[in-house]
mmCIF file of C-alpha atoms and ligand atoms in Angstrom:
data_model
loop_
_atom_site.group_PDB
_atom_site.id
_atom_site.type_symbol
_atom_site.label_atom_id
_atom_site.label_comp_id
_atom_site.label_asym_id
_atom_site.label_seq_id
_atom_site.Cartn_x
_atom_site.Cartn_y
_atom_site.Cartn_z
ATOM 1 C CA MET O 784 -21.604 25.958 -3.777
ATOM 2 C CA ILE O 785 -19.537 27.657 -6.469
ATOM 3 C CA PRO O 786 -18.424 24.810 -8.790
ATOM 4 C CA LEU O 787 -15.188 23.019 -7.904
ATOM 5 C CA ASN O 788 -12.704 21.176 -10.064
ATOM 6 C CA ALA O 789 -14.981 18.686 -11.851
ATOM 7 C CA ASN O 790 -12.342 15.971 -11.459
ATOM 8 C CA LEU O 791 -13.308 15.906 -7.765
ATOM 9 C CA ASP O 792 -16.939 14.916 -8.530
ATOM 10 C CA PRO O 793 -16.389 11.126 -8.618
ATOM 11 C CA LEU O 794 -14.307 11.058 -5.409
ATOM 12 C CA GLN O 795 -15.750 9.168 -2.442
ATOM 13 C CA ARG O 796 -14.660 8.512 1.137
ATOM 14 C CA SER O 797 -12.361 5.521 1.508
ATOM 15 C CA GLY O 798 -14.386 2.341 2.059
ATOM 16 C CA ILE O 799 -11.880 1.251 4.719
ATOM 17 C CA ARG O 800 -12.668 4.330 6.825
ATOM 18 C CA ARG O 801 -16.415 3.907 6.202
ATOM 19 C CA PHE O 802 -16.437 0.349 7.564
ATOM 20 C CA THR O 803 -14.145 1.276 10.452
ATOM 21 C CA ASN O 804 -16.568 4.052 11.438
ATOM 22 C CA MET O 805 -19.543 1.687 11.140
ATOM 23 C CA ALA O 806 -17.732 -0.734 13.489
ATOM 24 C CA LYS O 807 -17.026 2.033 16.024
ATOM 25 C CA GLU O 808 -20.803 2.404 16.511
ATOM 26 C CA VAL O 809 -21.005 -1.206 17.742
ATOM 27 C CA PRO O 810 -19.706 -1.531 21.320
ATOM 28 C CA GLY O 811 -16.983 -4.169 21.701
ATOM 29 C CA CYS O 812 -16.614 -4.716 17.942
ATOM 30 C CA VAL O 813 -13.204 -6.235 17.056
ATOM 31 C CA MET O 814 -11.515 -4.117 14.374
ATOM 32 C CA LEU O 815 -9.556 -6.015 11.764
ATOM 33 C CA THR O 816 -9.946 -3.225 9.219
ATOM 34 C CA LEU O 817 -7.024 -0.812 9.287
ATOM 35 C CA GLY O 818 -3.489 -1.211 7.950
ATOM 36 C CA GLU O 819 -2.227 0.361 11.151
ATOM 37 C CA PRO O 820 0.582 -1.482 12.995
ATOM 38 C CA ASP O 821 -0.254 -1.994 16.670
ATOM 39 C CA PHE O 822 3.401 -1.544 17.707
ATOM 40 C CA PRO O 823 4.665 1.827 18.923
ATOM 41 C CA THR O 824 7.388 3.460 16.832
ATOM 42 C CA PRO O 825 10.732 2.014 18.088
ATOM 43 C CA GLU O 826 12.287 4.074 20.925
ATOM 44 C CA PRO O 827 15.560 5.062 19.126
ATOM 45 C CA ILE O 828 13.548 6.676 16.308
ATOM 46 C CA LYS O 829 11.412 8.667 18.757
ATOM 47 C CA ALA O 830 14.553 9.650 20.710
ATOM 48 C CA ALA O 831 16.152 10.931 17.493
ATOM 49 C CA ALA O 832 13.116 13.159 16.790
ATOM 50 C CA ILE O 833 13.174 14.521 20.340
ATOM 51 C CA ALA O 834 16.922 15.211 20.070
ATOM 52 C CA ALA O 835 16.418 17.006 16.740
ATOM 53 C CA LEU O 836 13.691 19.177 18.300
ATOM 54 C CA SER O 837 15.923 19.975 21.293
ATOM 55 C CA GLN O 838 18.649 21.032 18.882
ATOM 56 C CA ASN O 839 16.171 23.442 17.265
ATOM 57 C CA ASP O 840 16.017 21.486 14.055
ATOM 58 C CA THR O 841 12.718 23.262 13.497
ATOM 59 C CA HIS O 842 13.179 25.414 10.421
ATOM 60 C CA TYR O 843 12.375 24.817 6.748
ATOM 61 C CA ALA O 844 14.098 21.803 5.282
ATOM 62 C CA PRO O 845 15.267 21.960 1.645
ATOM 63 C CA ASN O 846 12.321 21.171 -0.697
ATOM 64 C CA GLN O 847 13.962 17.921 -1.729
ATOM 65 C CA GLY O 848 14.585 16.777 1.858
ATOM 66 C CA ILE O 849 17.562 16.975 4.217
ATOM 67 C CA LEU O 850 20.844 15.755 2.764
ATOM 68 C CA PRO O 851 21.709 13.139 5.444
ATOM 69 C CA LEU O 852 18.370 11.397 4.852
ATOM 70 C CA ARG O 853 18.631 11.551 1.064
ATOM 71 C CA GLN O 854 22.187 10.201 1.308
ATOM 72 C CA ALA O 855 21.121 7.323 3.554
ATOM 73 C CA ILE O 856 18.234 6.458 1.198
ATOM 74 C CA ALA O 857 20.464 6.785 -1.880
ATOM 75 C CA GLU O 858 22.900 4.327 -0.345
ATOM 76 C CA ALA O 859 20.164 1.875 0.647
ATOM 77 C CA GLU O 860 18.506 2.040 -2.790
ATOM 78 C CA GLY O 861 21.709 2.092 -4.847
ATOM 79 C CA VAL O 862 20.881 5.442 -6.512
ATOM 80 C CA SER O 863 22.248 8.993 -6.398
ATOM 81 C CA GLU O 864 20.924 11.462 -3.813
ATOM 82 C CA ALA O 865 19.703 13.698 -6.683
ATOM 83 C CA GLN O 866 17.208 10.925 -7.483
ATOM 84 C CA VAL O 867 15.613 11.001 -4.021
ATOM 85 C CA LEU O 868 12.728 13.239 -2.923
ATOM 86 C CA ILE O 869 11.395 13.105 0.658
ATOM 87 C CA THR O 870 7.584 13.138 0.600
ATOM 88 C CA VAL O 871 4.580 13.114 2.928
ATOM 89 C CA GLY O 872 4.312 9.332 3.142
ATOM 90 C CA ALA O 873 3.961 7.124 0.107
ATOM 91 C CA THR O 874 0.687 9.000 -0.412
ATOM 92 C CA GLY O 875 2.735 12.126 -1.190
ATOM 93 C CA ALA O 876 5.137 10.143 -3.365
ATOM 94 C CA LEU O 877 2.265 8.624 -5.369
ATOM 95 C CA TYR O 878 0.506 11.985 -5.682
ATOM 96 C CA THR O 879 3.615 13.764 -6.921
ATOM 97 C CA ALA O 880 4.555 10.919 -9.272
ATOM 98 C CA LEU O 881 1.112 10.458 -10.823
ATOM 99 C CA THR O 882 0.001 14.098 -11.055
ATOM 100 C CA GLY O 883 3.482 14.970 -12.291
ATOM 101 C CA ILE O 884 3.378 12.595 -15.259
ATOM 102 C CA LEU O 885 -0.313 12.509 -16.250
ATOM 103 C CA ASN O 886 -2.155 14.607 -18.796
ATOM 104 C CA PRO O 887 -5.960 14.515 -19.177
ATOM 105 C CA GLY O 888 -6.973 11.434 -21.157
ATOM 106 C CA ASP O 889 -3.858 9.420 -20.274
ATOM 107 C CA GLU O 890 -4.385 5.875 -19.044
ATOM 108 C CA VAL O 891 -2.854 4.194 -15.999
ATOM 109 C CA ILE O 892 -2.938 0.415 -15.691
ATOM 110 C CA VAL O 893 -3.776 -0.748 -12.176
ATOM 111 C CA PRO O 894 -3.855 -4.497 -11.467
ATOM 112 C CA SER O 895 -6.906 -5.243 -9.347
ATOM 113 C CA PRO O 896 -7.574 -5.776 -6.439
ATOM 114 C CA ALA O 897 -5.765 -2.585 -5.476
ATOM 115 C CA PHE O 898 -5.433 0.109 -2.857
ATOM 116 C CA SER O 899 -8.005 2.753 -3.900
ATOM 117 C CA LEU O 900 -5.604 5.701 -3.656
ATOM 118 C CA TYR O 901 -4.186 5.081 -7.151
ATOM 119 C CA GLU O 902 -7.555 5.499 -8.837
ATOM 120 C CA THR O 903 -8.331 8.583 -6.740
ATOM 121 C CA ILE O 904 -5.135 10.351 -7.801
ATOM 122 C CA VAL O 905 -5.518 9.312 -11.441
ATOM 123 C CA THR O 906 -9.083 10.716 -11.364
ATOM 124 C CA VAL O 907 -7.918 14.017 -9.847
ATOM 125 C CA ALA O 908 -5.374 14.273 -12.667
ATOM 126 C CA GLY O 909 -8.193 13.917 -15.235
ATOM 127 C CA ALA O 910 -6.721 10.635 -16.442
ATOM 128 C CA LYS O 911 -8.285 7.167 -16.672
ATOM 129 C CA THR O 912 -7.653 4.027 -14.616
ATOM 130 C CA VAL O 913 -7.551 0.811 -16.647
ATOM 131 C CA THR O 914 -7.892 -2.123 -14.270
ATOM 132 C CA ILE O 915 -6.680 -5.657 -14.897
ATOM 133 C CA ASP O 916 -8.577 -8.254 -12.871
ATOM 134 C CA THR O 917 -5.888 -10.600 -11.528
ATOM 135 C CA SER O 918 -8.208 -12.667 -9.293
ATOM 136 C CA LYS O 919 -8.555 -15.495 -11.842
ATOM 137 C CA ASP O 920 -4.779 -15.635 -12.432
ATOM 138 C CA ASP O 921 -3.573 -16.262 -8.866
ATOM 139 C CA PHE O 922 -3.359 -12.478 -8.446
ATOM 140 C CA GLN O 923 -0.487 -12.330 -10.950
ATOM 141 C CA LEU O 924 -0.289 -10.481 -14.289
ATOM 142 C CA THR O 925 -0.341 -12.443 -17.538
ATOM 143 C CA GLU O 926 1.000 -11.482 -20.933
ATOM 144 C CA ALA O 927 -2.475 -11.714 -22.492
ATOM 145 C CA ALA O 928 -4.053 -9.499 -19.822
ATOM 146 C CA LEU O 929 -1.334 -6.871 -20.177
ATOM 147 C CA ARG O 930 -1.477 -6.935 -23.959
ATOM 148 C CA ALA O 931 -5.235 -6.314 -23.805
ATOM 149 C CA ALA O 932 -4.817 -3.386 -21.388
ATOM 150 C CA ILE O 933 -1.992 -1.441 -23.059
ATOM 151 C CA THR O 934 -3.041 1.202 -25.603
ATOM 152 C CA GLU O 935 -1.257 4.163 -27.184
ATOM 153 C CA ARG O 936 -2.662 6.243 -24.284
ATOM 154 C CA THR O 937 -1.026 4.108 -21.565
ATOM 155 C CA LYS O 938 1.239 6.379 -19.525
ATOM 156 C CA ALA O 939 1.977 4.216 -16.509
ATOM 157 C CA ILE O 940 1.437 0.925 -14.766
ATOM 158 C CA VAL O 941 1.267 0.631 -10.984
ATOM 159 C CA LEU O 942 2.898 -2.395 -9.322
ATOM 160 C CA ASN O 943 2.232 -3.002 -5.633
ATOM 161 C CA SER O 944 4.164 -5.973 -4.270
ATOM 162 C CA PRO O 945 3.643 -7.220 -1.573
ATOM 163 C CA ASN O 946 0.088 -6.260 -2.364
ATOM 164 C CA ASN O 947 -2.559 -4.488 -0.370
ATOM 165 C CA PRO O 948 -5.154 -6.153 -0.006
ATOM 166 C CA THR O 949 -3.914 -9.679 -0.851
ATOM 167 C CA GLY O 950 -0.392 -9.893 0.601
ATOM 168 C CA VAL O 951 0.574 -11.569 -2.681
ATOM 169 C CA VAL O 952 4.068 -10.957 -4.058
ATOM 170 C CA TYR O 953 4.659 -10.758 -7.812
ATOM 171 C CA THR O 954 6.704 -13.640 -9.181
ATOM 172 C CA GLU O 955 9.824 -13.269 -11.355
ATOM 173 C CA GLU O 956 7.672 -14.479 -14.282
ATOM 174 C CA THR O 957 5.106 -11.720 -13.736
ATOM 175 C CA LEU O 958 7.823 -9.079 -13.561
ATOM 176 C CA ALA O 959 9.435 -10.443 -16.738
ATOM 177 C CA VAL O 960 6.077 -10.146 -18.508
ATOM 178 C CA VAL O 961 5.682 -6.543 -17.304
ATOM 179 C CA LYS O 962 9.221 -5.673 -18.335
ATOM 180 C CA GLN O 963 8.712 -7.138 -21.793
ATOM 181 C CA ALA O 964 5.492 -5.142 -22.218
ATOM 182 C CA VAL O 965 6.891 -1.723 -21.213
ATOM 183 C CA TRP O 966 10.633 -1.793 -21.915
ATOM 184 C CA GLY O 967 11.674 1.107 -24.126
ATOM 185 C CA LYS O 968 8.128 2.490 -24.375
ATOM 186 C CA ASP O 969 6.966 5.877 -23.015
ATOM 187 C CA ILE O 970 5.370 4.129 -20.043
ATOM 188 C CA TYR O 971 6.343 4.727 -16.426
ATOM 189 C CA VAL O 972 6.407 1.869 -13.958
ATOM 190 C CA ILE O 973 5.214 3.087 -10.552
ATOM 191 C CA CYS O 974 6.568 0.643 -7.963
ATOM 192 C CA ASP O 975 4.627 0.978 -4.720
ATOM 193 C CA ASN O 976 6.957 -1.016 -2.480
ATOM 194 C CA VAL O 977 5.671 0.178 0.895
ATOM 195 C CA TYR O 978 5.427 -3.396 2.238
ATOM 196 C CA ASP O 979 8.658 -4.846 0.839
ATOM 197 C CA LYS O 980 10.466 -4.805 4.200
ATOM 198 C CA LEU O 981 7.563 -6.840 5.554
ATOM 199 C CA SER O 982 8.025 -9.763 3.123
ATOM 200 C CA TYR O 983 8.253 -13.212 4.695
ATOM 201 C CA ASP O 984 10.224 -14.678 1.834
ATOM 202 C CA VAL O 985 11.913 -13.323 -1.279
ATOM 203 C CA CYS O 986 10.180 -10.367 -2.915
ATOM 204 C CA PRO O 987 11.243 -9.989 -6.566
ATOM 205 C CA ASP O 988 11.374 -6.304 -7.518
ATOM 206 C CA LEU O 989 11.450 -4.454 -10.817
ATOM 207 C CA SER O 990 12.522 -1.137 -9.313
ATOM 208 C CA ARG O 991 16.213 -2.009 -9.558
ATOM 209 C CA ASP O 992 16.127 -3.421 -13.083
ATOM 210 C CA PRO O 993 18.996 -1.659 -14.899
ATOM 211 C CA ASP O 994 17.173 -1.687 -18.264
ATOM 212 C CA LEU O 995 14.151 0.153 -16.858
ATOM 213 C CA GLN O 996 15.912 2.888 -14.868
ATOM 214 C CA GLY O 997 14.573 5.666 -17.156
ATOM 215 C CA GLN O 998 11.002 4.467 -16.522
ATOM 216 C CA ILE O 999 10.849 3.549 -12.837
ATOM 217 C CA LEU O 1000 9.259 5.724 -10.147
ATOM 218 C CA LEU O 1001 9.680 4.038 -6.770
ATOM 219 C CA CYS O 1002 7.283 5.046 -3.967
ATOM 220 C CA GLN O 1003 8.367 4.179 -0.445
ATOM 221 C CA SER O 1004 7.257 4.869 3.087
ATOM 222 C CA PHE O 1005 8.417 4.784 6.688
ATOM 223 C CA SER O 1006 4.791 4.107 7.757
ATOM 224 C CA LYS O 1007 4.483 0.334 7.750
ATOM 225 C CA PRO O 1008 7.905 -1.249 8.445
ATOM 226 C CA TRP O 1009 8.741 1.042 11.368
ATOM 227 C CA ALA O 1010 5.173 1.576 12.660
ATOM 228 C CA MET O 1011 5.365 5.273 11.764
ATOM 229 C CA THR O 1012 2.012 5.830 10.032
ATOM 230 C CA GLY O 1013 1.351 9.081 11.881
ATOM 231 C CA TRP O 1014 4.731 10.594 11.044
ATOM 232 C CA ARG O 1015 3.763 10.944 7.394
ATOM 233 C CA VAL O 1016 7.183 10.454 5.820
ATOM 234 C CA GLY O 1017 8.033 8.562 2.651
ATOM 235 C CA TYR O 1018 10.096 9.060 -0.468
ATOM 236 C CA LEU O 1019 10.087 8.969 -4.229
ATOM 237 C CA VAL O 1020 13.004 7.765 -6.357
ATOM 238 C CA GLY O 1021 13.207 8.286 -10.112
ATOM 239 C CA PRO O 1022 15.467 9.325 -12.984
ATOM 240 C CA GLU O 1023 17.422 12.524 -12.193
ATOM 241 C CA ASP O 1024 15.883 14.634 -14.961
ATOM 242 C CA VAL O 1025 12.361 13.555 -14.021
ATOM 243 C CA MET O 1026 12.986 14.198 -10.326
ATOM 244 C CA ALA O 1027 14.273 17.721 -11.036
ATOM 245 C CA ARG O 1028 10.835 18.493 -12.541
ATOM 246 C CA LEU O 1029 8.752 16.637 -9.944
ATOM 247 C CA LEU O 1030 10.593 18.561 -7.211
ATOM 248 C CA LEU O 1031 8.889 21.750 -8.442
ATOM 249 C CA LEU O 1032 5.465 20.144 -8.034
ATOM 250 C CA HIS O 1033 6.338 18.799 -4.574
ATOM 251 C CA ALA O 1034 7.641 22.251 -3.539
ATOM 252 C CA ALA O 1035 4.303 23.763 -4.551
ATOM 253 C CA GLU O 1036 2.332 21.094 -2.641
ATOM 254 C CA VAL O 1037 4.107 20.836 0.700
ATOM 255 C CA ALA O 1038 7.303 22.956 0.453
ATOM 256 C CA ALA O 1039 9.122 20.342 2.532
ATOM 257 C CA VAL O 1040 8.541 17.561 5.052
ATOM 258 C CA PRO O 1041 9.075 18.591 8.739
ATOM 259 C CA THR O 1042 12.799 18.868 9.435
ATOM 260 C CA PHE O 1043 13.011 17.049 12.796
ATOM 261 C CA LEU O 1044 10.977 14.122 11.465
ATOM 262 C CA GLN O 1045 13.418 13.681 8.607
ATOM 263 C CA ALA O 1046 16.328 13.644 11.072
ATOM 264 C CA ALA O 1047 14.655 10.748 12.935
ATOM 265 C CA CYS O 1048 14.049 8.869 9.685
ATOM 266 C CA VAL O 1049 17.828 8.524 9.293
ATOM 267 C CA THR O 1050 17.731 6.512 12.535
ATOM 268 C CA ALA O 1051 14.759 4.486 11.243
ATOM 269 C CA LEU O 1052 16.757 3.342 8.223
ATOM 270 C CA SER O 1053 19.291 1.673 10.518
ATOM 271 C CA THR O 1054 16.637 0.164 12.822
ATOM 272 C CA ASP O 1055 16.049 -3.546 12.259
ATOM 273 C CA VAL O 1056 12.424 -4.334 11.393
ATOM 274 C CA ALA O 1057 12.864 -8.119 11.787
ATOM 275 C CA PRO O 1058 11.299 -8.340 15.290
ATOM 276 C CA MET O 1059 8.036 -6.770 14.058
ATOM 277 C CA ARG O 1060 8.118 -8.745 10.811
ATOM 278 C CA GLU O 1061 8.538 -12.020 12.696
ATOM 279 C CA GLU O 1062 5.593 -11.154 14.923
ATOM 280 C CA TYR O 1063 3.481 -10.501 11.801
ATOM 281 C CA ARG O 1064 4.637 -13.827 10.348
ATOM 282 C CA MET O 1065 3.440 -15.625 13.480
ATOM 283 C CA ARG O 1066 0.074 -13.860 13.326
ATOM 284 C CA ARG O 1067 -0.246 -14.637 9.632
ATOM 285 C CA ASN O 1068 0.338 -18.323 10.298
ATOM 286 C CA PHE O 1069 -2.266 -18.273 13.050
ATOM 287 C CA VAL O 1070 -4.845 -16.561 10.790
ATOM 288 C CA LEU O 1071 -4.161 -18.986 7.924
ATOM 289 C CA SER O 1072 -4.597 -22.033 10.152
ATOM 290 C CA ARG O 1073 -7.854 -20.686 11.651
ATOM 291 C CA LEU O 1074 -9.252 -19.871 8.188
ATOM 292 C CA LYS O 1075 -8.348 -23.372 7.025
ATOM 293 C CA GLU O 1076 -10.188 -24.879 9.987
ATOM 294 C CA MET O 1077 -13.255 -22.874 8.918
ATOM 295 C CA GLY O 1078 -12.942 -24.075 5.319
ATOM 296 C CA LEU O 1079 -12.212 -20.554 4.050
ATOM 297 C CA SER O 1080 -9.578 -20.030 1.375
ATOM 298 C CA CYS O 1081 -7.335 -17.118 0.425
ATOM 299 C CA PRO O 1082 -4.294 -16.458 -1.756
ATOM 300 C CA GLU O 1083 -1.163 -17.120 0.304
ATOM 301 C CA PRO O 1084 0.080 -13.824 1.739
ATOM 302 C CA LYS O 1085 3.865 -13.570 1.393
ATOM 303 C CA GLY O 1086 4.164 -10.078 2.784
ATOM 304 C CA ALA O 1087 2.327 -7.062 4.252
ATOM 305 C CA PHE O 1088 -0.236 -7.823 6.981
ATOM 306 C CA TYR O 1089 -3.420 -8.666 5.118
ATOM 307 C CA VAL O 1090 -5.320 -11.791 4.183
ATOM 308 C CA PHE O 1091 -7.851 -11.667 1.341
ATOM 309 C CA VAL O 1092 -10.547 -14.175 2.246
ATOM 310 C CA ASP O 1093 -12.727 -15.792 -0.449
ATOM 311 C CA ILE O 1094 -16.408 -15.533 0.544
ATOM 312 C CA SER O 1095 -17.910 -16.153 -2.905
ATOM 313 C CA ARG O 1096 -19.715 -19.316 -1.799
ATOM 314 C CA PHE O 1097 -21.928 -17.505 0.720
ATOM 315 C CA GLY O 1098 -23.989 -15.710 -1.922
ATOM 316 C CA LEU O 1099 -23.763 -12.301 -0.234
ATOM 317 C CA SER O 1100 -22.099 -9.216 -1.682
ATOM 318 C CA SER O 1101 -18.906 -8.353 0.189
ATOM 319 C CA GLU O 1102 -20.529 -5.119 1.502
ATOM 320 C CA GLU O 1103 -23.550 -7.031 2.768
ATOM 321 C CA PHE O 1104 -21.320 -9.705 4.339
ATOM 322 C CA CYS O 1105 -19.206 -7.087 6.153
ATOM 323 C CA THR O 1106 -22.185 -5.033 7.302
ATOM 324 C CA ARG O 1107 -23.874 -8.111 8.782
ATOM 325 C CA LEU O 1108 -20.581 -9.336 10.243
ATOM 326 C CA ILE O 1109 -20.226 -6.054 12.158
ATOM 327 C CA GLN O 1110 -23.860 -5.914 13.269
ATOM 328 C CA GLU O 1111 -24.521 -9.587 14.024
ATOM 329 C CA ALA O 1112 -21.096 -10.873 15.104
ATOM 330 C CA GLY O 1113 -19.128 -7.820 16.311
ATOM 331 C CA VAL O 1114 -16.098 -8.130 14.048
ATOM 332 C CA ALA O 1115 -15.111 -5.689 11.309
ATOM 333 C CA LEU O 1116 -13.345 -6.563 8.044
ATOM 334 C CA VAL O 1117 -13.204 -4.615 4.769
ATOM 335 C CA PRO O 1118 -15.287 -5.687 1.733
ATOM 336 C CA GLY O 1119 -13.344 -6.704 -1.363
ATOM 337 C CA SER O 1120 -15.448 -4.201 -3.323
ATOM 338 C CA CYS O 1121 -13.404 -1.411 -1.665
ATOM 339 C CA PHE O 1122 -10.423 -2.790 -3.618
ATOM 340 C CA GLY O 1123 -12.406 -3.416 -6.809
ATOM 341 C CA CYS O 1124 -12.809 -7.178 -6.203
ATOM 342 C CA GLU O 1125 -16.146 -8.788 -5.285
ATOM 343 C CA GLY O 1126 -16.377 -12.099 -3.427
ATOM 344 C CA TYR O 1127 -13.582 -11.356 -0.942
ATOM 345 C CA LEU O 1128 -12.929 -9.650 2.407
ATOM 346 C CA ARG O 1129 -9.686 -8.115 3.625
ATOM 347 C CA LEU O 1130 -8.591 -9.032 7.120
ATOM 348 C CA SER O 1131 -5.759 -6.986 8.694
ATOM 349 C CA TYR O 1132 -3.630 -8.910 11.158
ATOM 350 C CA CYS O 1133 -1.499 -6.013 12.382
ATOM 351 C CA CYS O 1134 -3.381 -6.115 15.685
ATOM 352 C CA ALA O 1135 -2.954 -7.882 19.041
ATOM 353 C CA MET O 1136 -3.251 -11.691 19.125
ATOM 354 C CA ASP O 1137 -6.244 -11.662 21.483
ATOM 355 C CA ALA O 1138 -8.157 -9.389 19.072
ATOM 356 C CA LEU O 1139 -7.282 -11.801 16.251
ATOM 357 C CA GLU O 1140 -8.402 -14.820 18.276
ATOM 358 C CA THR O 1141 -11.723 -13.232 19.250
ATOM 359 C CA GLY O 1142 -12.271 -11.795 15.763
ATOM 360 C CA LEU O 1143 -11.718 -15.155 14.053
ATOM 361 C CA ASP O 1144 -13.954 -16.979 16.575
ATOM 362 C CA ARG O 1145 -16.712 -14.467 15.797
ATOM 363 C CA LEU O 1146 -16.173 -14.876 12.048
ATOM 364 C CA GLU O 1147 -16.551 -18.630 12.484
ATOM 365 C CA THR O 1148 -19.787 -18.253 14.462
ATOM 366 C CA PHE O 1149 -21.122 -15.902 11.772
ATOM 367 C CA ILE O 1150 -20.377 -18.155 8.799
ATOM 368 C CA ARG O 1151 -21.977 -21.105 10.617
ATOM 369 C CA SER O 1152 -25.093 -18.970 11.121
ATOM 370 C CA ILE O 1153 -25.457 -18.144 7.411
ATOM 371 C CA LEU O 1154 -24.570 -21.514 5.872
HETATM 372 N N1 PMP S 1244 0.480 2.229 -0.735
HETATM 373 C C1 PMP S 1244 -0.159 1.203 -0.153
HETATM 374 C C2 PMP S 1244 -0.246 -0.083 -0.899
HETATM 375 C C3 PMP S 1244 -0.722 1.339 1.114
HETATM 376 O O1 PMP S 1244 -1.358 0.298 1.665
HETATM 377 C C4 PMP S 1244 -0.613 2.584 1.789
HETATM 378 C C5 PMP S 1244 -1.209 2.814 3.154
HETATM 379 N N2 PMP S 1244 -2.211 1.997 3.557
HETATM 380 C C6 PMP S 1244 0.061 3.621 1.139
HETATM 381 C C7 PMP S 1244 0.590 3.408 -0.116
HETATM 382 C C8 PMP S 1244 0.205 4.979 1.765
HETATM 383 O O2 PMP S 1244 0.989 4.914 2.892
HETATM 384 P P1 PMP S 1244 1.614 6.191 3.614
HETATM 385 O O3 PMP S 1244 1.065 7.410 2.956
HETATM 386 O O4 PMP S 1244 1.218 6.088 5.047
HETATM 387 O O5 PMP S 1244 3.073 6.062 3.439
#
């Protein structure tokens, strides 16, 4: 092979996909691995896409996204439409934001455990991920930990609240500590808020802090709240001057997001997500009570649809635990190591109740067999 961009050398397949594929080889295995809502996309959103197609809304959209969608987002976010860029999911928003701001050698602070995409993009940009282990601090950020992580090379910090894989929401105190550490410095704050509409309680948020407006890059997605993962639509919000530059990068990557999908996303914004959120809340409560019965602990998930289960007392690595769980018990979870955190497993509860019931029964049988 003729050599490729050397920044690609360290990239690996996502661990989530790897374990999902391993589970597919085992007939009848219950999959609690993917962050993929089991609901269909709500009918009015699908109808809006079909109507847009019928009206021949099938030509190039403006690079930045169609105006009605940017206006609706601007209104919902309390920003100007010039600050909004429609992207290919939050993945596209994160890619444009991070590759657009990073130079080789820059550092990006990522609180761990974390979704692996951040590190992948930072690596592609030739920059360095600096992780902060939050597992000993109730999955929150402390002043001491932040102080130790920030250097003169720090270019950004990524905040993901509610968090994938823990479901934990950052407290006001954590956000105050972050604000104090970055305010007025040449450090961007990347807010990955893709689960904020699926919070079960309050979800404090730094993205609207008036003092930080020159530093915030907000990454959002239609994927999770409206069960639209396959549509691949999200958006990025940032300071006007920054967005004018990032638009050029986005235009070179994807030109524009499909026109008729954007038209339907306007309908999504006015579609209430509460029915799906309440169903997730019920499932979360069920999972928490079953885990408690088994004597397993986890940080309390206040949003998203994941539970991060502590398995440190079993003396197996999280990979080994998950591999055996698939092969011996027929239930698939994701090892904490895929999120940079040993001693835990991620369980996704965005699946049908009967799958959850069977999956948790099998987990219980398995832990009894190894104790
Ligand atoms: N951020 C987080 C925290 C996620 O969990 C995901 C998807 N699993 C994404 C971003 C990307 O989502 P999408 O590209 O589908 O919008």
